[in-house]
Coordinates of C-alpha atoms in Angstrom, one line a residue:
Chain A
M29 CA 161.0 -93.6 192.3
K30 CA 160.3 -90.5 190.3
R31 CA 156.8 -90.3 188.9
M32 CA 156.5 -90.7 185.1
L33 CA 154.9 -87.7 183.5
N34 CA 152.0 -88.9 181.3
I35 CA 151.0 -86.6 178.4
A36 CA 148.0 -87.0 176.2
L37 CA 148.5 -85.5 172.8
P38 CA 145.7 -84.9 170.2
K39 CA 146.2 -87.0 167.1
G40 CA 147.0 -85.0 164.0
R41 CA 148.9 -81.9 163.0
L42 CA 148.2 -80.0 166.2
G43 CA 149.5 -82.9 168.3
E44 CA 152.7 -83.1 166.2
H45 CA 153.3 -79.4 166.6
V46 CA 152.7 -79.7 170.4
Y47 CA 155.1 -82.6 170.6
D48 CA 157.8 -80.4 168.9
M49 CA 157.3 -77.9 171.7
F50 CA 157.7 -80.6 174.4
E51 CA 160.9 -81.8 172.6
K52 CA 162.3 -78.2 172.6
A53 CA 161.4 -78.0 176.3
G54 CA 163.8 -81.0 176.8
F55 CA 161.2 -83.8 177.0
E56 CA 162.0 -85.6 173.8
C57 CA 160.9 -89.1 173.0
P58 CA 162.5 -90.0 169.6
S59 CA 160.4 -93.2 169.1
I60 CA 157.3 -91.1 168.6
K61 CA 158.6 -89.9 165.2
E62 CA 159.3 -93.4 163.9
P63 CA 156.6 -94.7 161.5
S64 CA 154.4 -97.1 163.4
R65 CA 150.8 -97.7 164.5
K66 CA 151.8 -97.6 168.2
L67 CA 149.9 -95.1 170.3
I68 CA 152.0 -95.0 173.5
F69 CA 155.7 -93.9 173.5
E70 CA 158.0 -93.7 176.4
N71 CA 161.4 -92.2 177.2
E72 CA 162.3 -93.6 180.6
A73 CA 165.5 -91.6 180.9
K74 CA 163.4 -88.4 180.6
G75 CA 160.6 -89.7 182.7
V76 CA 158.0 -89.0 180.1
R77 CA 155.3 -91.0 178.4
Y78 CA 153.2 -89.7 175.4
F79 CA 150.1 -91.1 174.0
W80 CA 148.0 -90.1 171.0
V81 CA 144.3 -89.8 171.6
K82 CA 141.3 -88.5 169.8
P83 CA 141.4 -84.6 170.2
S84 CA 138.0 -84.5 171.9
D85 CA 139.1 -87.2 174.4
V86 CA 142.2 -85.5 175.7
A87 CA 140.3 -83.7 178.4
I88 CA 138.7 -86.9 179.7
Y89 CA 142.2 -88.6 179.9
V90 CA 143.4 -85.7 181.9
E91 CA 140.4 -85.2 184.1
R92 CA 140.3 -88.9 185.1
G93 CA 144.1 -88.9 185.7
A94 CA 145.2 -91.3 183.0
A95 CA 147.3 -88.3 181.8
D96 CA 148.9 -85.6 184.0
L97 CA 149.0 -83.2 181.1
G98 CA 147.3 -82.8 177.8
V99 CA 146.6 -80.4 175.0
C100 CA 143.1 -79.7 173.7
G101 CA 141.1 -76.9 172.1
K102 CA 139.2 -74.3 174.1
D103 CA 136.1 -75.5 172.4
I104 CA 136.3 -78.9 174.2
L105 CA 136.9 -77.1 177.5
L106 CA 133.9 -74.9 177.0
E107 CA 131.7 -77.7 175.8
Y108 CA 132.4 -80.4 178.4
T109 CA 133.7 -78.2 181.3
P110 CA 136.1 -80.8 182.6
D111 CA 137.5 -80.3 186.1
V112 CA 141.1 -79.6 185.1
Y113 CA 143.7 -76.8 185.3
E114 CA 143.9 -74.7 182.1
L115 CA 147.6 -73.6 182.5
L116 CA 148.4 -71.9 179.2
D117 CA 147.0 -70.7 176.0
L118 CA 149.5 -72.1 173.4
G119 CA 148.4 -69.7 170.8
I120 CA 148.3 -72.4 168.1
G121 CA 145.4 -74.2 166.4
K122 CA 143.7 -70.8 166.3
C123 CA 140.1 -70.7 164.9
R124 CA 136.8 -69.4 166.1
M125 CA 133.4 -70.7 167.2
A126 CA 130.9 -68.8 165.0
V127 CA 127.2 -68.5 164.1
A128 CA 126.8 -69.1 160.4
C129 CA 123.7 -69.1 158.1
P130 CA 122.6 -68.9 154.5
K131 CA 123.4 -65.5 153.0
D132 CA 119.8 -64.6 152.5
F133 CA 118.7 -65.6 156.1
R134 CA 116.9 -62.8 158.0
D135 CA 116.8 -63.3 161.7
T136 CA 113.8 -62.0 163.5
P137 CA 113.8 -62.1 167.4
D138 CA 110.1 -62.8 167.6
K139 CA 110.5 -66.5 166.7
T140 CA 112.5 -69.4 168.3
L141 CA 115.8 -69.7 166.5
K142 CA 116.6 -73.2 165.3
V143 CA 120.4 -73.9 165.9
A144 CA 122.2 -76.9 164.6
T145 CA 125.5 -77.7 166.3
K146 CA 127.9 -80.2 167.6
F147 CA 128.5 -77.8 170.6
S148 CA 125.1 -77.7 172.3
H149 CA 126.5 -76.4 175.6
I150 CA 128.4 -73.5 174.0
A151 CA 125.5 -72.6 171.8
A152 CA 122.9 -72.7 174.6
D153 CA 125.2 -70.6 176.8
Y154 CA 125.8 -68.0 174.1
Y155 CA 122.1 -67.5 173.4
R156 CA 121.1 -67.6 177.1
R157 CA 123.4 -64.6 177.7
Q158 CA 121.5 -62.8 174.9
G159 CA 118.1 -63.9 176.4
R160 CA 117.3 -65.5 173.1
D161 CA 114.9 -68.4 172.9
I162 CA 116.4 -71.2 170.8
D163 CA 115.8 -74.8 169.7
I164 CA 119.0 -76.8 169.7
I165 CA 119.4 -79.6 167.1
H166 CA 122.4 -81.6 168.1
L167 CA 124.3 -83.1 165.1
N168 CA 127.5 -85.0 165.0
G169 CA 128.8 -83.9 161.6
S170 CA 128.1 -82.2 158.2
I171 CA 126.6 -79.4 160.2
E172 CA 126.7 -77.1 157.2
I173 CA 123.9 -78.8 155.4
A174 CA 121.4 -78.3 158.2
P175 CA 120.3 -74.8 157.2
I176 CA 120.4 -75.7 153.5
L177 CA 117.9 -78.5 154.1
K178 CA 115.8 -76.2 156.4
L179 CA 116.6 -78.4 159.4
S180 CA 117.9 -75.3 161.2
D181 CA 118.0 -71.5 160.7
V182 CA 121.7 -71.2 161.7
I183 CA 124.6 -73.3 162.8
V184 CA 127.1 -72.8 165.5
D185 CA 130.4 -74.4 164.5
I186 CA 134.2 -74.0 164.4
V187 CA 135.4 -71.9 161.5
E188 CA 139.0 -72.0 160.4
T189 CA 139.3 -70.5 156.9
G190 CA 135.6 -70.3 156.1
T191 CA 136.1 -72.3 152.8
T192 CA 133.6 -75.0 153.7
L193 CA 131.0 -72.4 154.6
K194 CA 131.5 -70.5 151.3
E195 CA 131.3 -73.7 149.3
N196 CA 127.9 -74.3 150.9
D197 CA 126.7 -70.7 150.4
L198 CA 126.8 -69.9 154.1
E199 CA 128.4 -66.9 155.8
V200 CA 129.6 -66.1 159.3
R201 CA 127.2 -63.7 161.1
E202 CA 128.7 -63.6 164.7
T203 CA 131.8 -64.8 166.5
V204 CA 130.8 -66.8 169.6
V205 CA 134.4 -67.2 171.0
P206 CA 137.9 -67.4 169.7
I207 CA 139.5 -70.8 170.0
S208 CA 143.1 -72.0 170.4
A209 CA 144.9 -74.9 171.9
R210 CA 145.4 -75.0 175.7
L211 CA 147.8 -76.9 178.0
I212 CA 145.7 -78.6 180.7
A213 CA 146.6 -80.6 183.8
N214 CA 144.9 -83.0 186.2
K215 CA 144.2 -81.1 189.4
A216 CA 145.3 -83.9 191.8
Y217 CA 148.4 -85.1 190.0
Y218 CA 149.6 -81.5 189.4
R219 CA 150.7 -81.6 193.1
F220 CA 153.1 -84.5 192.5
V221 CA 154.7 -83.2 189.3
S222 CA 154.4 -79.4 189.8
E223 CA 158.1 -78.7 189.4
T224 CA 158.3 -80.5 186.1
I225 CA 155.2 -78.8 184.9
E226 CA 156.6 -75.4 185.9
T227 CA 159.8 -76.2 183.8
I228 CA 157.6 -77.0 180.8
L229 CA 155.5 -73.9 181.3
E230 CA 158.5 -71.7 181.4
S231 CA 159.9 -73.2 178.3
F232 CA 156.5 -73.0 176.5
R233 CA 156.2 -69.3 177.4
E234 CA 159.6 -68.6 175.9
L235 CA 158.6 -70.5 172.7
I236 CA 155.3 -68.6 172.4
A237 CA 157.0 -65.3 172.9
E238 CA 159.7 -66.2 170.3
R239 CA 157.0 -67.2 167.8
E240 CA 155.0 -63.9 168.4
T241 CA 158.1 -61.7 167.8
R242 CA 158.9 -63.5 164.6
Chain B
M11 CA 128.9 -99.8 203.9
S12 CA 132.8 -99.9 204.0
T13 CA 134.6 -102.1 201.6
V14 CA 137.5 -104.2 202.6
Y15 CA 139.8 -101.6 201.2
Q16 CA 138.2 -98.7 203.2
E17 CA 137.8 -100.5 206.5
P18 CA 141.4 -100.2 207.9
I19 CA 141.7 -96.6 206.9
N20 CA 138.3 -95.9 208.4
R21 CA 139.4 -97.4 211.7
S22 CA 142.7 -95.5 211.8
L23 CA 140.9 -92.2 211.0
S24 CA 138.5 -92.7 213.9
E25 CA 141.5 -93.5 216.2
L26 CA 143.2 -90.4 215.0
Y27 CA 140.3 -88.1 215.6
A28 CA 139.6 -89.7 219.0
S29 CA 143.3 -89.1 220.0
Y30 CA 142.6 -85.4 219.6
G31 CA 139.8 -85.6 222.1
Y32 CA 137.0 -85.3 219.4
S33 CA 133.7 -87.0 220.2
P34 CA 132.0 -89.4 217.8
F35 CA 128.8 -88.1 216.3
K36 CA 126.1 -90.6 215.1
M37 CA 123.2 -89.4 213.2
S38 CA 120.1 -90.7 211.5
K39 CA 120.2 -91.8 207.8
F40 CA 117.3 -89.4 207.1
E41 CA 116.7 -85.7 207.5
E42 CA 113.9 -83.5 206.3
Y43 CA 114.3 -82.6 202.7
E44 CA 113.8 -78.9 203.4
L45 CA 117.3 -78.7 205.0
Y46 CA 119.0 -79.8 201.8
A47 CA 116.6 -77.8 199.5
Q48 CA 117.5 -74.6 201.3
N49 CA 121.2 -75.3 200.9
K50 CA 121.5 -77.0 197.6
N51 CA 124.7 -75.2 196.5
F52 CA 126.5 -76.5 199.6
L53 CA 126.0 -80.0 198.4
I54 CA 128.5 -81.7 196.0
S55 CA 125.6 -82.9 193.9
D56 CA 122.1 -81.3 194.2
H57 CA 120.3 -84.6 193.5
V58 CA 118.8 -86.0 196.6
I59 CA 116.9 -89.3 197.2
T60 CA 113.5 -88.3 198.8
F61 CA 110.6 -90.2 200.2
T62 CA 107.5 -89.4 202.2
D63 CA 107.5 -90.8 205.8
T64 CA 104.5 -92.1 207.7
T65 CA 103.5 -88.7 208.9
G66 CA 103.5 -87.2 205.4
R67 CA 106.8 -85.3 205.8
L68 CA 109.1 -85.2 202.8
M69 CA 112.4 -86.8 203.9
A70 CA 115.8 -87.2 202.3
L71 CA 118.4 -89.9 202.5
K72 CA 121.3 -87.7 203.8
P73 CA 123.5 -86.5 200.9
D74 CA 125.8 -84.6 203.2
V75 CA 126.9 -84.8 206.9
T76 CA 127.9 -81.2 207.7
L77 CA 124.4 -79.7 207.3
A78 CA 122.9 -82.3 209.5
I79 CA 125.5 -81.8 212.2
V80 CA 125.1 -78.0 212.1
K81 CA 121.3 -78.3 212.3
N82 CA 121.4 -80.8 215.2
T83 CA 124.1 -79.0 217.3
K84 CA 123.2 -76.5 220.0
D85 CA 124.4 -73.0 219.1
E86 CA 126.9 -72.1 221.9
P87 CA 129.4 -69.6 220.3
S88 CA 131.7 -69.3 223.4
F89 CA 132.4 -73.1 223.5
K90 CA 134.0 -75.5 221.0
K91 CA 132.2 -78.7 220.0
K92 CA 134.7 -81.0 218.5
L93 CA 133.1 -83.9 216.7
Y94 CA 134.1 -86.7 214.3
Y95 CA 132.0 -89.1 212.3
T96 CA 132.0 -92.0 209.9
E97 CA 128.8 -92.0 207.9
S98 CA 127.3 -93.1 204.7
V99 CA 125.9 -90.4 202.4
Y100 CA 123.7 -90.9 199.4
R101 CA 124.5 -88.8 196.3
V102 CA 125.1 -88.9 192.6
S103 CA 128.7 -90.1 191.9
Q104 CA 130.5 -87.6 189.7
K105 CA 132.2 -90.6 188.0
S106 CA 129.2 -92.8 187.2
G107 CA 126.4 -90.2 187.2
T108 CA 124.2 -92.5 189.3
F109 CA 123.2 -92.6 193.0
R110 CA 125.7 -94.3 195.2
E111 CA 126.1 -95.0 198.9
I112 CA 129.4 -93.3 199.8
E113 CA 131.3 -93.8 203.0
Q114 CA 132.6 -90.5 204.4
A115 CA 134.7 -89.7 207.5
G116 CA 135.4 -86.3 208.8
V117 CA 135.5 -83.8 211.6
E118 CA 133.6 -80.6 212.5
V119 CA 134.4 -78.0 215.1
I120 CA 131.6 -75.6 216.0
G121 CA 131.8 -72.7 218.3
D122 CA 134.7 -70.3 219.1
I123 CA 137.2 -71.0 216.3
D124 CA 140.6 -69.5 216.9
A125 CA 144.0 -69.8 215.2
Y126 CA 145.0 -72.9 217.3
C127 CA 141.8 -74.6 216.4
L128 CA 142.4 -74.0 212.7
G129 CA 146.0 -75.2 213.0
E130 CA 144.7 -78.4 214.8
V131 CA 142.1 -79.1 212.1
L132 CA 144.7 -78.6 209.3
T133 CA 147.1 -80.9 211.1
M134 CA 144.3 -83.6 211.5
A135 CA 143.6 -83.2 207.8
E136 CA 147.2 -83.6 206.9
K137 CA 147.4 -86.7 209.2
S138 CA 144.3 -88.1 207.6
L139 CA 146.0 -88.1 204.2
A140 CA 149.2 -89.5 205.7
A141 CA 147.1 -92.4 207.1
V142 CA 146.3 -93.3 203.5
S143 CA 149.7 -92.6 202.0
P144 CA 152.9 -90.7 203.0
D145 CA 152.9 -89.4 199.4
S146 CA 150.2 -86.9 200.0
V147 CA 149.7 -83.1 200.0
L148 CA 147.3 -80.7 201.7
A149 CA 146.6 -77.6 199.5
V150 CA 145.5 -74.6 201.6
S151 CA 144.1 -71.2 200.6
Q152 CA 142.7 -68.1 202.3
L153 CA 139.5 -67.0 200.6
D154 CA 139.3 -63.5 202.3
L155 CA 142.8 -62.6 201.1
L156 CA 142.0 -64.0 197.6
M157 CA 138.8 -61.9 197.5
L158 CA 140.7 -58.7 198.3
A159 CA 142.9 -59.5 195.3
V160 CA 139.8 -60.1 193.2
D161 CA 138.3 -56.7 194.3
A162 CA 141.6 -55.0 193.3
L163 CA 140.9 -56.0 189.7
G164 CA 138.0 -53.5 189.6
I165 CA 135.8 -55.7 187.4
P166 CA 132.0 -55.5 187.6
K167 CA 130.4 -57.9 190.2
S168 CA 128.6 -59.6 187.3
R169 CA 131.9 -60.9 186.0
E170 CA 133.3 -62.0 189.4
G171 CA 132.0 -65.6 188.8
E172 CA 134.0 -65.8 185.6
V173 CA 137.2 -64.6 187.4
L174 CA 136.7 -67.2 190.1
D175 CA 136.3 -69.9 187.5
C176 CA 139.6 -68.9 186.0
I177 CA 141.2 -68.9 189.5
G178 CA 140.0 -72.4 190.1
E179 CA 141.5 -73.4 186.7
K180 CA 144.8 -71.6 187.3
N181 CA 143.8 -69.9 184.1
Q182 CA 145.7 -66.6 184.3
H183 CA 145.4 -65.8 180.5
G184 CA 141.6 -66.0 181.0
I185 CA 141.7 -63.3 183.7
G186 CA 143.8 -61.2 181.3
V187 CA 141.1 -61.6 178.6
I188 CA 138.3 -60.5 181.0
L189 CA 140.4 -57.4 182.1
A190 CA 141.1 -56.5 178.5
E191 CA 137.4 -56.8 177.6
E192 CA 136.5 -54.5 180.6
G193 CA 139.3 -52.0 179.5
L194 CA 141.1 -52.3 182.8
P195 CA 144.8 -51.8 183.2
E196 CA 147.1 -54.8 183.6
E197 CA 148.5 -53.4 186.8
N198 CA 145.2 -54.2 188.5
T199 CA 146.1 -57.9 188.3
H200 CA 149.4 -57.6 190.2
F201 CA 148.1 -58.7 193.6
L202 CA 146.0 -61.6 192.2
K203 CA 148.9 -62.6 189.9
A204 CA 151.2 -62.8 193.0
L205 CA 148.7 -65.1 194.8
L206 CA 148.2 -67.4 191.8
T207 CA 151.8 -67.5 190.6
H208 CA 153.3 -68.6 193.9
Y209 CA 152.6 -72.2 194.8
G210 CA 154.5 -74.4 197.3
K211 CA 155.6 -74.6 200.9
P212 CA 153.9 -72.1 203.3
S213 CA 157.1 -70.2 204.3
Y214 CA 158.1 -69.8 200.6
V215 CA 154.7 -68.6 199.4
L216 CA 153.9 -66.3 202.4
S217 CA 157.2 -64.5 202.1
R218 CA 156.7 -64.0 198.3
I219 CA 153.2 -62.6 198.6
A220 CA 153.9 -60.4 201.6
P221 CA 155.0 -57.3 199.5
Y222 CA 151.7 -57.4 197.6
C223 CA 149.6 -57.3 200.8
K224 CA 149.7 -53.6 201.1
S225 CA 146.4 -52.7 202.8
E226 CA 145.9 -53.0 206.5
G227 CA 143.2 -55.6 205.9
A228 CA 145.4 -57.8 203.7
Q229 CA 148.3 -57.5 206.2
S230 CA 146.1 -58.5 209.1
I231 CA 144.7 -61.6 207.2
L232 CA 148.2 -62.6 206.1
A233 CA 149.5 -62.3 209.7
E234 CA 146.7 -64.6 210.9
F235 CA 147.2 -67.0 208.0
T236 CA 151.0 -67.1 208.8
K237 CA 150.2 -67.8 212.5
I238 CA 147.9 -70.7 211.6
L239 CA 150.3 -72.2 209.0
S240 CA 153.2 -72.1 211.5
L241 CA 151.3 -74.9 213.3
V242 CA 151.4 -77.4 210.4
R243 CA 154.1 -79.5 208.8
E244 CA 155.9 -77.7 206.0
D245 CA 156.7 -80.8 204.1
R246 CA 153.1 -82.0 203.5
V247 CA 151.3 -78.7 203.1
V248 CA 151.3 -76.3 200.2
V249 CA 149.7 -72.9 199.8
D250 CA 147.7 -72.8 196.6
F251 CA 145.3 -69.9 196.1
S252 CA 143.5 -71.8 193.2
T253 CA 141.9 -73.9 196.0
L254 CA 138.3 -72.5 196.2
G255 CA 135.1 -73.1 198.1
D256 CA 131.6 -71.7 197.4
L257 CA 131.7 -68.2 198.7
R258 CA 128.0 -68.3 199.7
Y259 CA 129.1 -70.8 202.5
Y260 CA 132.9 -70.7 202.9
N261 CA 135.2 -68.0 204.1
G262 CA 138.7 -67.8 205.5
I263 CA 140.7 -71.0 205.2
V264 CA 139.7 -73.7 202.7
F265 CA 141.7 -76.8 201.8
R266 CA 141.8 -79.9 199.6
G267 CA 143.8 -83.1 200.2
Y268 CA 145.5 -85.1 197.5
V269 CA 147.2 -88.6 197.5
N270 CA 149.5 -89.7 194.7
G271 CA 147.6 -92.4 192.9
I272 CA 144.1 -90.9 193.3
A273 CA 143.1 -88.7 190.5
E274 CA 140.8 -86.4 192.5
N275 CA 140.8 -84.7 195.9
L276 CA 140.4 -87.3 198.7
L277 CA 139.7 -84.6 201.3
S278 CA 137.9 -81.3 201.3
G279 CA 137.3 -78.8 204.0
G280 CA 137.3 -75.2 205.3
E281 CA 135.8 -72.6 207.4
Y282 CA 132.0 -72.3 206.8
N283 CA 130.9 -69.3 208.8
R284 CA 128.7 -68.1 206.0
L285 CA 126.7 -71.3 206.2
M286 CA 126.4 -70.9 209.9
Q287 CA 125.0 -67.4 209.4
K288 CA 122.6 -68.7 206.7
M289 CA 121.3 -71.2 209.3
N290 CA 120.9 -68.5 211.9
K291 CA 123.7 -69.7 214.1
K292 CA 126.1 -67.4 215.9
S293 CA 128.9 -70.0 216.2
H294 CA 131.7 -70.2 213.8
A295 CA 132.7 -73.5 212.2
V296 CA 135.4 -75.5 210.4
G297 CA 135.6 -79.0 209.2
F298 CA 136.6 -81.5 206.6
A299 CA 135.5 -84.7 204.9
V300 CA 137.5 -87.7 203.6
Y301 CA 135.8 -89.4 200.7
L302 CA 136.5 -93.0 201.4
D303 CA 134.8 -94.3 198.2
L304 CA 137.9 -93.0 196.3
L305 CA 140.0 -95.6 198.1
D306 CA 138.2 -98.4 196.3
D307 CA 140.9 -98.7 193.6
F308 CA 143.8 -97.3 195.5
G309 CA 146.7 -99.6 196.2
K310 CA 144.5 -102.5 195.1
T311 CA 146.6 -105.4 193.7
L312 CA 144.8 -108.4 192.3
A313 CA 145.9 -111.7 194.0
P314 CA 147.4 -114.0 191.4
Y315 CA 145.1 -116.9 192.6
D316 CA 141.6 -117.0 194.0
C317 CA 142.4 -120.0 196.1
D318 CA 145.7 -121.7 197.2
V319 CA 144.5 -125.3 196.8
L320 CA 141.7 -127.0 194.9
I321 CA 140.9 -130.6 196.0
L322 CA 139.0 -132.5 193.3
Y323 CA 137.1 -135.6 194.4
K324 CA 134.6 -138.0 192.9
E325 CA 131.3 -138.3 194.7
E326 CA 130.9 -142.0 194.0
S327 CA 134.5 -143.3 194.5
S328 CA 136.5 -140.9 196.7
D329 CA 137.0 -141.5 200.4
L330 CA 135.0 -138.4 201.6
L331 CA 136.5 -138.5 205.2
A332 CA 140.0 -138.5 203.7
V333 CA 139.0 -135.6 201.5
M334 CA 137.7 -133.6 204.5
E335 CA 140.8 -134.4 206.6
K336 CA 143.1 -133.4 203.8
A337 CA 141.3 -130.1 203.3
E338 CA 141.3 -129.3 207.1
S339 CA 145.0 -130.1 207.5
L340 CA 145.8 -127.7 204.6
R341 CA 143.6 -125.0 206.2
R342 CA 145.5 -125.5 209.5
E343 CA 148.7 -124.7 207.5
G344 CA 147.1 -121.3 206.7
L345 CA 146.1 -122.2 203.1
T346 CA 142.8 -121.4 201.5
V347 CA 141.2 -124.6 200.2
S348 CA 138.3 -125.2 197.9
V349 CA 136.8 -128.7 197.6
E350 CA 135.0 -129.4 194.3
T351 CA 134.0 -132.1 192.0
R352 CA 135.3 -130.1 189.0
P353 CA 137.3 -126.9 188.7
S354 CA 135.5 -123.6 188.2
E355 CA 136.4 -122.1 184.9
S356 CA 136.4 -118.6 186.3
K357 CA 138.8 -119.3 189.2
R358 CA 142.6 -119.6 189.4
Y359 CA 144.1 -122.1 191.8
R360 CA 147.8 -122.3 192.9
T361 CA 147.7 -126.1 193.4
V362 CA 145.2 -128.8 192.4
Y363 CA 145.0 -132.2 194.2
T364 CA 142.9 -135.0 192.9
V365 CA 141.7 -137.5 195.6

């Protein structure tokens, strides 16, 4: 019996966009667009099963083999370094990981920099490369208020439009790394669905090229 | 200790390795910690359980088999020592993050390693996977050829690690970004791209990459690789240059084995001549390990019942001899029988008799 291809999609607008790409690649599953609170959708005829998961959990589903394929941000791959294949940069969900701080903040390298972030690993790696001594303050949300309340000197966070930063009187000082959505695959199960994955990759490359020439 | 799910596989692997004339190798559970401290990067996890023995030496519960075999094997480069083992190792499980006793089987060949020997080891690796499931694949790579393609990129040595990470992730766009950052031309990637793009049966991949192996060195490695792969089954082996090993220890051929239904590699191996050099041995070596702990959940189906028959009796009023005889006669029929005064809430029984 042919193996069902399991695909973990990130809940939200990015996931919907990615599903459209899979649909165009010939792996449609119409029930996914019907209004419901279901999380798993299957099209047996096409041999595909989709499930919606929290964006930050996609890599875990793929690494542990609950999903063969998935789509997640480069930020998650850099932060958690899951043991997966990173097959394609989809060129969507673009944003950047950046260092931001209050407009009047003056950084002096003679003191330990206090950095508030959800992305401890990325921040630590970034400053280690610069040989900078830092104190990481791991937060789970509302990172922007940390420098305002003097909890930290700077923040390392994802910046899309910069509106939230502006509204909190913060500005971007440095870009750590550009971020976009990546197609990832389980390293073991790739072997058993490699032909299907190659078909998807070929179609995705065409869709990306088409989008870029528009 | 083997679980009931590992035991039959364990036995058939030992029979397989013995059928190739390999000798069993038994070793102590402990080794001096120094051996592992000097070769931490060779270990899957660098956490080791240590203790001080009665003479004050710092000892370790063995986290790996290969290092102990290399250390305890006489260095005779002109001969071949062919060994197999089934041993417990003690290391941090990548899944749980805690120390576990892990059953591992494998083979090691130490000495004069030639093309036939490498073909034999690859065949044994492929057969080890087939012993678990026919739906299995052995992915093989050639590190020396891959490193020639990495050298052709012209990137600084300091960024080689990043490129190797990208190779292991099949992340070709990442390699493109590094090249662009270094201001190097795209054409430098042609050789590496050819290796990474082609995946599949040996005859298919080798014929596709041949035009890119232009230097004498690359052609000679490819010819040797082709000779070795001609000795293995085409239908269960794929060439996949994203298969890597730590370059401080491995060289030449490296491979990983996968079984459909197990989400990580069940088998891992390769040539480790650099480890031999590091341990001041002149012999060459190749080997692989099968991680039997990964079989715990594989193919496991929960029986619908814990016991076929439950016989309920009353201590004060039942004829105990009749109860005993009834239970024994059912057991003679091949049924599992539990005799209780009341049913257990956590167990499921197919049939319940009250006596």
